[in-house]
Coordinates of C-alpha atoms and ligand atoms in Angstrom, one line a residue:
M1 CA 5.3 27.9 13.1
D2 CA 7.0 25.9 11.0
P3 CA 4.7 23.0 9.7
H4 CA 7.0 20.4 9.5
R5 CA 8.4 20.4 12.8
S6 CA 5.5 20.6 14.4
S7 CA 3.8 17.6 12.5
I8 CA 5.4 15.3 15.2
S9 CA 3.5 16.8 18.4
C10 CA 5.1 15.9 22.0
H11 CA 2.1 18.1 23.1
S12 CA -0.5 17.2 21.3
H13 CA -4.4 15.9 22.7
Q14 CA -4.3 13.3 22.0
S15 CA -0.5 11.9 23.2
S16 CA -2.3 13.3 26.7
Y17 CA -5.5 10.5 26.3
K18 CA -2.5 8.4 25.3
R19 CA -0.6 8.8 28.6
Q20 CA -2.8 8.7 31.5
R21 CA -4.7 5.8 29.5
D22 CA -1.3 3.6 29.5
D23 CA 0.7 5.1 32.7
S24 CA -2.6 4.1 35.4
G25 CA -0.7 0.8 36.8
R26 CA 2.1 0.3 34.2
S27 CA 5.5 0.3 36.9
P28 CA 8.0 2.7 34.9
R29 CA 9.7 -1.3 34.2
E30 CA 6.9 -1.5 32.0
N31 CA 6.7 0.7 30.4
K32 CA 10.5 0.8 29.0
H33 CA 11.4 0.5 25.4
F34 CA 10.2 -3.7 24.7
R35 CA 7.7 -5.7 25.8
T36 CA 8.4 -9.3 24.5
N37 CA 5.9 -11.8 23.4
T38 CA 2.9 -10.0 24.5
Q39 CA -0.8 -10.5 22.7
H40 CA -1.0 -6.3 24.0
Q41 CA -1.4 -3.1 22.0
Y42 CA 1.2 -1.2 24.5
R43 CA 2.8 2.4 24.2
S44 CA 6.1 3.2 25.3
E45 CA 5.1 6.6 26.8
S46 CA 7.7 7.0 29.0
A47 CA 9.8 8.9 28.0
L48 CA 7.5 12.1 26.1
G49 CA 10.1 15.2 26.6
Q50 CA 10.6 18.1 25.1
N51 CA 13.4 17.0 22.3
P52 CA 11.9 16.3 19.4
L53 CA 14.0 13.8 18.5
S54 CA 12.0 12.0 21.5
C55 CA 9.0 12.3 20.8
R56 CA 6.3 9.7 20.6
T57 CA 3.8 10.3 17.8
L58 CA 3.3 11.8 14.8
S59 CA -0.2 14.2 14.3
T60 CA -2.1 13.9 10.4
R61 CA -3.3 16.7 11.0
R62 CA -3.5 18.2 7.0
E63 CA -2.5 21.8 7.2
L64 CA 0.6 20.6 8.6
Y65 CA 1.3 18.8 5.9
E66 CA 0.5 22.3 2.9
R67 CA 3.7 23.4 1.9
D68 CA 5.9 22.5 -1.3
F69 CA 5.7 18.7 -3.4
P70 CA 8.3 16.7 -2.5
V71 CA 10.8 15.9 -4.8
Y72 CA 9.5 12.2 -5.8
K73 CA 11.5 10.7 -8.8
Q74 CA 10.6 9.6 -12.1
P75 CA 9.6 5.9 -11.1
V76 CA 12.2 3.0 -12.4
E77 CA 10.9 -0.8 -13.3
V78 CA 13.3 -3.0 -11.4
G79 CA 11.9 -6.2 -11.8
C80 CA 8.7 -8.2 -11.9
F81 CA 6.4 -11.2 -10.8
S82 CA 3.5 -13.8 -11.0
L83 CA 1.7 -15.0 -9.6
D84 CA -0.2 -18.0 -10.3
S85 CA -3.9 -19.1 -10.6
E86 CA -2.6 -21.3 -7.2
R87 CA -1.0 -18.0 -6.2
R88 CA 2.3 -20.0 -6.5
F89 CA 5.3 -17.5 -7.3
F90 CA 7.1 -16.9 -11.0
N91 CA 10.1 -14.4 -10.8
D92 CA 8.5 -13.4 -14.4
S93 CA 6.0 -11.4 -16.6
R94 CA 3.7 -14.4 -17.7
Q95 CA 1.0 -13.0 -15.9
M96 CA 0.8 -9.6 -18.2
R97 CA -2.6 -9.0 -19.2
Y98 CA -2.9 -6.5 -22.4
Y99 CA -5.5 -3.7 -22.1
V100 CA -8.4 -4.0 -25.8
E101 CA -9.9 -1.0 -25.2
P102 CA -13.7 -1.1 -24.9
D103 CA -16.4 0.8 -26.2
R104 CA -17.7 4.0 -24.8
N105 CA -20.7 2.2 -23.9
P106 CA -20.5 -1.7 -23.5
N107 CA -22.9 -3.1 -21.3
F108 CA -20.5 -5.6 -19.1
N109 CA -22.8 -7.0 -17.2
L110 CA -20.6 -7.5 -13.9
R111 CA -22.7 -10.7 -12.5
D112 CA -21.8 -12.6 -15.3
G113 CA -20.3 -15.2 -14.3
Y114 CA -20.3 -14.6 -10.2
R115 CA -21.9 -18.3 -9.5
D116 CA -20.2 -20.2 -11.9
R117 CA -17.2 -18.9 -12.5
F118 CA -15.1 -17.3 -9.6
I119 CA -12.4 -18.7 -7.5
K120 CA -11.6 -16.1 -5.2
R121 CA -8.4 -15.4 -3.8
D122 CA -8.2 -16.8 -0.3
D123 CA -7.8 -13.6 1.8
S124 CA -7.0 -15.0 5.2
V125 CA -4.0 -15.8 4.1
K126 CA -1.5 -13.4 5.8
E127 CA 2.0 -13.6 2.6
R128 CA 2.9 -10.4 4.2
L129 CA 5.6 -9.5 2.2
D130 CA 6.8 -12.4 1.2
H131 CA 6.6 -12.5 -2.7
I132 CA 8.5 -9.9 -2.5
L133 CA 11.5 -10.7 -0.2
R134 CA 11.4 -13.5 -3.0
W135 CA 11.7 -11.5 -5.3
I136 CA 14.3 -9.8 -3.7
V137 CA 16.0 -12.8 -3.4
A138 CA 16.0 -14.1 -6.9
N139 CA 16.6 -10.0 -7.5
K140 CA 20.0 -9.1 -5.6
S141 CA 22.2 -8.4 -8.2
K142 CA 19.7 -5.7 -9.5
I143 CA 18.5 -3.9 -7.3
N144 CA 22.8 -3.8 -5.8
P145 CA 24.7 -3.4 -9.0
T146 CA 28.3 -2.5 -7.8
G147 CA 27.4 -5.5 -4.6
A148 CA 26.7 -5.3 -1.1
A149 CA 30.7 -4.8 -0.9
A150 CA 30.3 -1.2 -1.7
S151 CA 27.2 -0.6 1.0
P152 CA 27.0 -1.2 4.1
R153 CA 23.6 -2.4 4.0
A154 CA 22.7 -5.6 2.5
L155 CA 20.5 -3.6 0.3
D156 CA 20.7 -0.8 -1.2
V157 CA 17.7 0.5 -0.4
D158 CA 15.7 2.7 2.8
F159 CA 12.4 1.0 2.4
V160 CA 10.7 -2.1 1.4
T161 CA 7.1 -2.3 1.2
W162 CA 3.8 -3.0 -1.1
R163 CA 2.6 -0.2 -3.5
G164 CA -0.4 -0.1 -1.0
H165 CA 0.5 0.0 2.2
L166 CA 2.0 3.0 0.8
T167 CA -1.1 4.5 -0.6
K168 CA -2.8 4.4 2.9
L169 CA -0.8 6.5 3.8
L170 CA -0.4 8.5 0.8
T171 CA -4.1 8.9 2.8
T172 CA -4.2 9.4 5.9
P173 CA -4.1 12.5 6.5
Y174 CA -8.1 12.1 4.5
E175 CA -9.3 9.0 5.7
T176 CA -11.8 9.5 8.3
R177 CA -13.5 6.1 8.1
E178 CA -10.3 3.2 8.6
G179 CA -7.4 3.2 10.9
W180 CA -4.4 1.2 9.8
L181 CA -1.4 -0.9 11.7
L182 CA 1.7 -0.8 10.5
A183 CA 4.5 -2.9 11.6
V184 CA 9.0 -2.0 10.8
T185 CA 11.4 -4.4 11.0
R186 CA 14.1 -2.8 10.6
F187 CA 16.8 -5.0 9.0
R188 CA 20.9 -4.8 7.5
G189 CA 19.7 -0.6 8.0
T190 CA 16.4 -1.5 5.0
F191 CA 13.3 -0.9 6.8
Y192 CA 10.9 -3.0 6.2
I193 CA 7.1 -2.3 5.9
S194 CA 4.6 -5.2 6.1
E195 CA 0.3 -4.3 6.9
V196 CA -1.3 -5.9 9.8
E197 CA -5.1 -6.4 9.6
T198 CA -7.1 -4.9 12.4
E199 CA -9.0 -5.8 14.3
A200 CA -12.0 -3.7 13.0
A201 CA -10.5 -4.1 9.0
R202 CA -10.6 -8.2 10.4
R203 CA -14.8 -8.5 12.4
E204 CA -15.7 -6.8 8.1
R205 CA -13.6 -9.0 6.2
E206 CA -15.5 -12.0 8.3
N207 CA -19.1 -10.6 7.9
R208 CA -19.4 -9.4 4.5
T209 CA -23.2 -9.7 3.5
E210 CA -23.3 -10.7 0.2
R211 CA -24.4 -8.3 -1.9
H212 CA -20.5 -6.7 -0.8
E213 CA -18.6 -10.0 -1.7
E214 CA -20.9 -9.9 -4.9
M215 CA -19.4 -6.7 -5.8
M216 CA -16.4 -6.8 -5.4
Y217 CA -16.4 -10.1 -7.4
W218 CA -17.5 -6.9 -10.2
G219 CA -14.3 -5.4 -10.6
Y220 CA -12.1 -8.5 -11.5
K221 CA -15.1 -9.0 -14.1
F222 CA -14.3 -5.2 -16.1
E223 CA -10.9 -7.0 -16.2
Q224 CA -11.6 -9.6 -17.2
Y225 CA -14.2 -8.3 -20.5
T226 CA -11.6 -5.5 -21.0
C227 CA -8.3 -7.4 -20.8
A228 CA -5.6 -10.0 -22.9
D229 CA -3.3 -12.3 -22.5
N230 CA -2.3 -11.3 -25.0
T231 CA -1.2 -9.0 -27.9
H232 CA -2.7 -11.2 -30.6
S233 CA -6.5 -12.1 -28.7
L234 CA -8.7 -10.7 -26.9
P235 CA -10.5 -10.7 -24.3
D236 CA -12.5 -13.9 -22.7
P237 CA -15.3 -12.7 -21.0
G238 CA -16.6 -16.6 -20.3
G239 CA -13.8 -18.0 -19.0
V240 CA -13.4 -18.0 -15.5
V241 CA -12.1 -14.8 -12.6
N242 CA -10.1 -16.2 -10.4
T243 CA -8.3 -13.6 -7.7
N244 CA -5.4 -15.6 -7.1
E245 CA -2.7 -14.8 -10.5
A246 CA -1.5 -11.6 -10.4
F247 CA 1.3 -9.8 -12.4
C248 CA 3.3 -7.3 -10.4
T249 CA 5.4 -4.5 -11.3
V250 CA 8.9 -4.3 -8.6
V251 CA 9.7 0.0 -8.8
Q252 CA 12.5 1.9 -7.4
T253 CA 12.4 6.0 -6.5
R254 CA 12.8 8.5 -4.2
L255 CA 10.2 10.1 -1.8
A256 CA 12.7 13.6 -0.4
D257 CA 15.5 11.5 1.0
H258 CA 14.2 8.1 1.1
R259 CA 14.6 5.6 -1.4
L260 CA 12.2 3.5 -1.9
L261 CA 11.5 0.1 -3.1
F262 CA 8.2 -1.5 -3.8
S263 CA 5.8 -3.5 -5.1
G264 CA 2.8 -3.0 -6.4
E265 CA -0.4 -5.2 -9.0
V266 CA -0.4 -4.0 -12.3
D267 CA -4.2 -4.5 -14.6
C268 CA -2.8 -4.7 -17.2
R269 CA -0.5 -2.9 -20.5
D270 CA -0.6 -1.2 -23.6
K271 CA -0.5 -3.9 -26.6
D272 CA 0.9 -1.3 -29.2
P273 CA 4.6 -2.9 -29.0
K274 CA 5.8 0.7 -29.4
A275 CA 4.2 1.8 -26.6
P276 CA 6.8 4.0 -23.6
A277 CA 8.1 1.5 -21.6
A278 CA 7.3 0.1 -18.2
P279 CA 5.4 1.6 -16.5
A280 CA 5.0 3.9 -18.7
C281 CA 2.0 2.0 -20.7
Y282 CA 0.0 0.3 -17.6
V283 CA -3.6 0.9 -17.3
E284 CA -5.3 0.9 -14.6
L285 CA -9.1 -0.5 -14.0
K286 CA -11.4 0.6 -12.1
T287 CA -15.6 0.8 -11.4
S288 CA -17.5 3.0 -9.4
A289 CA -20.9 4.3 -9.1
E290 CA -22.5 5.6 -11.5
I291 CA -23.0 9.8 -11.8
C292 CA -26.2 11.0 -11.7
T293 CA -25.6 13.9 -9.8
P294 CA -23.5 17.3 -8.8
K295 CA -23.4 15.6 -5.3
Q296 CA -21.8 12.0 -6.8
R297 CA -19.9 14.1 -9.2
S298 CA -18.4 15.4 -6.1
N299 CA -17.8 12.8 -3.6
F300 CA -16.7 11.2 -7.0
H301 CA -13.8 13.7 -6.5
R302 CA -13.1 13.8 -3.5
F303 CA -12.8 10.1 -2.4
K304 CA -12.7 7.6 -5.5
L305 CA -10.2 10.2 -6.8
L306 CA -8.0 10.3 -4.4
K307 CA -7.4 7.2 -3.9
W308 CA -7.5 5.7 -7.7
W309 CA -4.3 8.8 -7.7
A310 CA -2.5 7.8 -5.1
Q311 CA -2.6 4.2 -6.1
S312 CA -1.7 5.1 -9.7
F313 CA 0.7 7.8 -9.3
L314 CA 3.1 5.9 -6.5
P315 CA 4.8 3.6 -9.4
G316 CA 4.2 6.3 -12.0
V317 CA 1.4 4.6 -13.5
P318 CA 0.0 7.3 -15.7
R319 CA -4.0 5.4 -16.4
V320 CA -7.3 4.5 -14.9
V321 CA -9.4 3.2 -16.6
A322 CA -12.9 4.0 -15.3
G323 CA -15.7 1.4 -16.0
F324 CA -19.8 3.4 -14.0
R325 CA -22.4 0.8 -13.6
D326 CA -26.0 0.8 -12.9
Q327 CA -26.5 -1.0 -9.2
E328 CA -27.9 -4.2 -11.3
G329 CA -24.4 -4.5 -12.1
V330 CA -23.7 -3.3 -16.1
V331 CA -21.3 -1.0 -17.3
V332 CA -22.4 1.6 -18.5
S333 CA -19.6 3.6 -19.6
V334 CA -16.3 3.6 -19.7
E335 CA -14.3 7.2 -19.5
T336 CA -10.2 7.5 -19.4
F337 CA -8.7 9.6 -16.6
H338 CA -5.2 9.9 -17.0
I339 CA -3.0 10.4 -13.3
S340 CA -1.3 13.7 -14.2
K341 CA -5.0 16.0 -15.0
I342 CA -6.5 14.5 -11.5
S343 CA -5.1 17.6 -9.7
H344 CA -6.8 20.0 -12.7
L345 CA -10.3 17.9 -12.4
I346 CA -10.4 18.8 -8.5
K347 CA -10.0 21.9 -8.6
N348 CA -13.1 23.2 -8.3
E349 CA -14.4 21.2 -5.4
Y350 CA -14.9 23.4 -2.3
N351 CA -12.1 22.2 0.8
C352 CA -10.8 19.1 -1.5
W353 CA -8.3 16.7 -1.7
K354 CA -4.1 18.0 -2.2
P355 CA -1.7 15.9 -3.6
T356 CA 1.1 17.5 -2.0
V357 CA -0.9 16.5 1.5
C358 CA -0.2 13.1 0.9
M359 CA 3.1 13.2 -0.7
N360 CA 4.0 15.0 1.8
F361 CA 2.4 13.3 5.3
C362 CA 3.8 10.2 2.9
C363 CA 7.6 11.7 3.5
D364 CA 7.3 12.3 7.0
F365 CA 6.1 9.8 8.2
L366 CA 8.9 7.3 7.0
S367 CA 10.9 9.8 8.6
F368 CA 9.1 9.4 11.5
V369 CA 9.8 5.0 10.8
K370 CA 13.8 6.0 10.9
R371 CA 13.9 8.4 13.8
V372 CA 11.9 5.9 15.5
V373 CA 12.9 2.5 14.1
T374 CA 16.6 2.9 15.9
E375 CA 17.5 -1.3 16.9
D376 CA 18.7 -3.5 13.3
S377 CA 16.9 -7.3 14.1
P378 CA 15.0 -9.1 12.3
R379 CA 13.3 -10.0 15.7
V380 CA 11.9 -6.9 16.9
V381 CA 9.0 -5.5 15.5
Y382 CA 7.9 -1.6 15.7
L383 CA 4.5 -1.6 15.3
F384 CA 2.2 1.9 14.1
S385 CA -0.3 2.2 14.8
W386 CA -3.2 5.2 13.4
D387 CA -7.0 5.7 14.0
P388 CA -8.8 8.2 12.6
Y389 CA -9.5 11.7 13.8
K390 CA -5.7 10.6 15.9
D391 CA -2.2 10.6 16.1
V392 CA 0.4 7.9 14.6
T393 CA 1.5 6.1 17.8
Y394 CA 3.1 3.0 18.0
S395 CA 4.8 -0.3 20.1
A396 CA 7.7 -1.8 20.4
H397 CA 8.5 -5.6 20.1
R398 CA 10.6 -8.7 20.4
D399 CA 9.9 -12.3 19.9
S400 CA 6.1 -11.4 19.3
Q401 CA 3.3 -12.5 16.8
Y402 CA 4.5 -9.5 14.7
C403 CA 7.8 -11.4 13.2
F404 CA 7.3 -11.1 9.6
L405 CA 10.9 -11.6 8.0
P406 CA 11.3 -15.8 6.8
H407 CA 13.9 -17.5 8.6
W408 CA 14.7 -18.4 4.1
Y409 CA 14.5 -14.2 3.5
V410 CA 16.9 -13.5 7.0
E411 CA 19.1 -16.3 6.3
E412 CA 19.5 -14.9 2.6
M413 CA 20.6 -11.9 3.1
T414 CA 22.7 -12.9 6.3
R415 CA 24.3 -15.3 3.9
S416 CA 25.5 -13.1 0.3
E417 CA 25.7 -10.2 2.6
D418 CA 28.7 -12.4 4.8
S419 CA 29.5 -14.3 1.4
Q420 CA 31.1 -11.2 0.2
Y421 CA 34.2 -10.6 2.3
E422 CA 34.5 -14.2 2.0
P423 CA 38.2 -14.8 -0.4
K424 CA 37.0 -15.9 -3.6
A425 CA 38.4 -19.2 -3.8
Ligands
A3P502 P1 -12.0 -1.3 -8.3 O1 -11.3 -0.5 -8.1 O2 -13.2 -1.6 -9.5 O3 -14.0 -1.6 -7.4 P2 -7.3 -2.6 -8.4 O4 -8.9 -1.4 -8.4 O5 -7.0 -2.2 -6.9 O6 -7.1 -3.0 -8.6 O7 -8.3 -3.8 -7.6 C1 -9.4 -4.5 -8.2 C2 -10.8 -4.8 -8.0 O8 -10.5 -5.9 -6.9 C3 -11.4 -4.1 -7.2 O9 -12.3 -3.5 -8.5 C4 -12.5 -4.8 -6.3 O10 -13.1 -5.7 -6.8 C5 -11.3 -5.0 -5.4 N1 -10.9 -4.6 -4.4 C6 -9.8 -4.4 -4.5 N2 -9.9 -4.1 -2.8 C7 -10.7 -3.6 -2.1 C8 -11.1 -3.8 -1.9 N3 -10.5 -2.8 -0.6 N4 -12.9 -3.9 -0.3 C9 -13.8 -4.3 -2.1 N5 -13.1 -4.7 -3.2 C10 -11.6 -4.7 -3.5
MG503 MG1 -7.3 -2.5 -10.7

């Protein structure tokens, strides 16, 4: 059996379960593609047939994705942007920070400043793709060097999204705890993918314990201990940690036949001016509990390194600097992990995650999206939904709460494309 073809399933246990549930009491008319202004999840299941192109679900079973590693072109940085202490967008690198290598055993106290020198970003505010869209509007010529007239698309890419959304896709075949919802809109030939918070994630966010809230600060505090504002200065652990601030890279690459444009936050860069060009000079910073037992090492390999690898491999960030902390939030050791060596590190782990499964699943999901998302309109959102141990399903919504392309973006992209055909004065 060709595993590639069988990942899109019409006959899974999952889809028949959904069929039973959704068919109850709904008229065939309601079961057509769209539901307008709906608050409810709705899955169109009416046309489950034998033709693979009409299939409604995508399997996430690991064994279906164990084939050759797909083509993944070296990501190229096409730009960057910054978000300041009030989360305002700037089309430049003003928030770039520079890595200052710490001692191997630095004893950084990550709890310092949590009460009195911490400004936390309001994570109930959903920014969706807005910052990336702002960057696109400001840099259209960089993405379409030959101009939109050369292409039927407004943008010469297939997908626009955040790196974090792609990271979730890469790790899906191994995820056992958290599902996801991804909204997709096709606009002028490009597929925009934006996350929607699940009910479970919202509940978790609103009910975090004080300990959890504090531990979320620790990662940012580690960044403050290891980053300087410019090439000549040193880190300032006495300053304020403000999680509104961000420096984001924008990269272009290709996964098989999917041309991707995505952005991701970058913690810092090598301060040596002779360091290779971005993204190769970037450094990802992480914290993790110190490893004291073989079981802890195995869990670190199985779970942490998967997330770290996926996040940095996507934009081509070559290394992760990890601060290992004790129970009290003190960094007791620091270690560098090279992304290209992580797959060797996990080789001895029984039944461990595989990079090829991650990339092939992501690739097949993007193909699935291209097949499903047929209507090209900023007013239409296809909502892809996944829960652990289940298949990916979708529903379609017109003029709904899920719409996420802002008017200013739609107008700008429509205007600029039309203007290509206007006679020059
Ligand atoms: P750690 O990664 O050291 O835990 P990132 O590493 O992606 O640059 O994120 C920086 C920090 O933001 C994290 O540091 C962590 O403190 C916090 N953070 C990011 N995503 C989080 C999440 N899903 N849950 C909790 N904390 C998160
Ligand atoms: Mg980090």
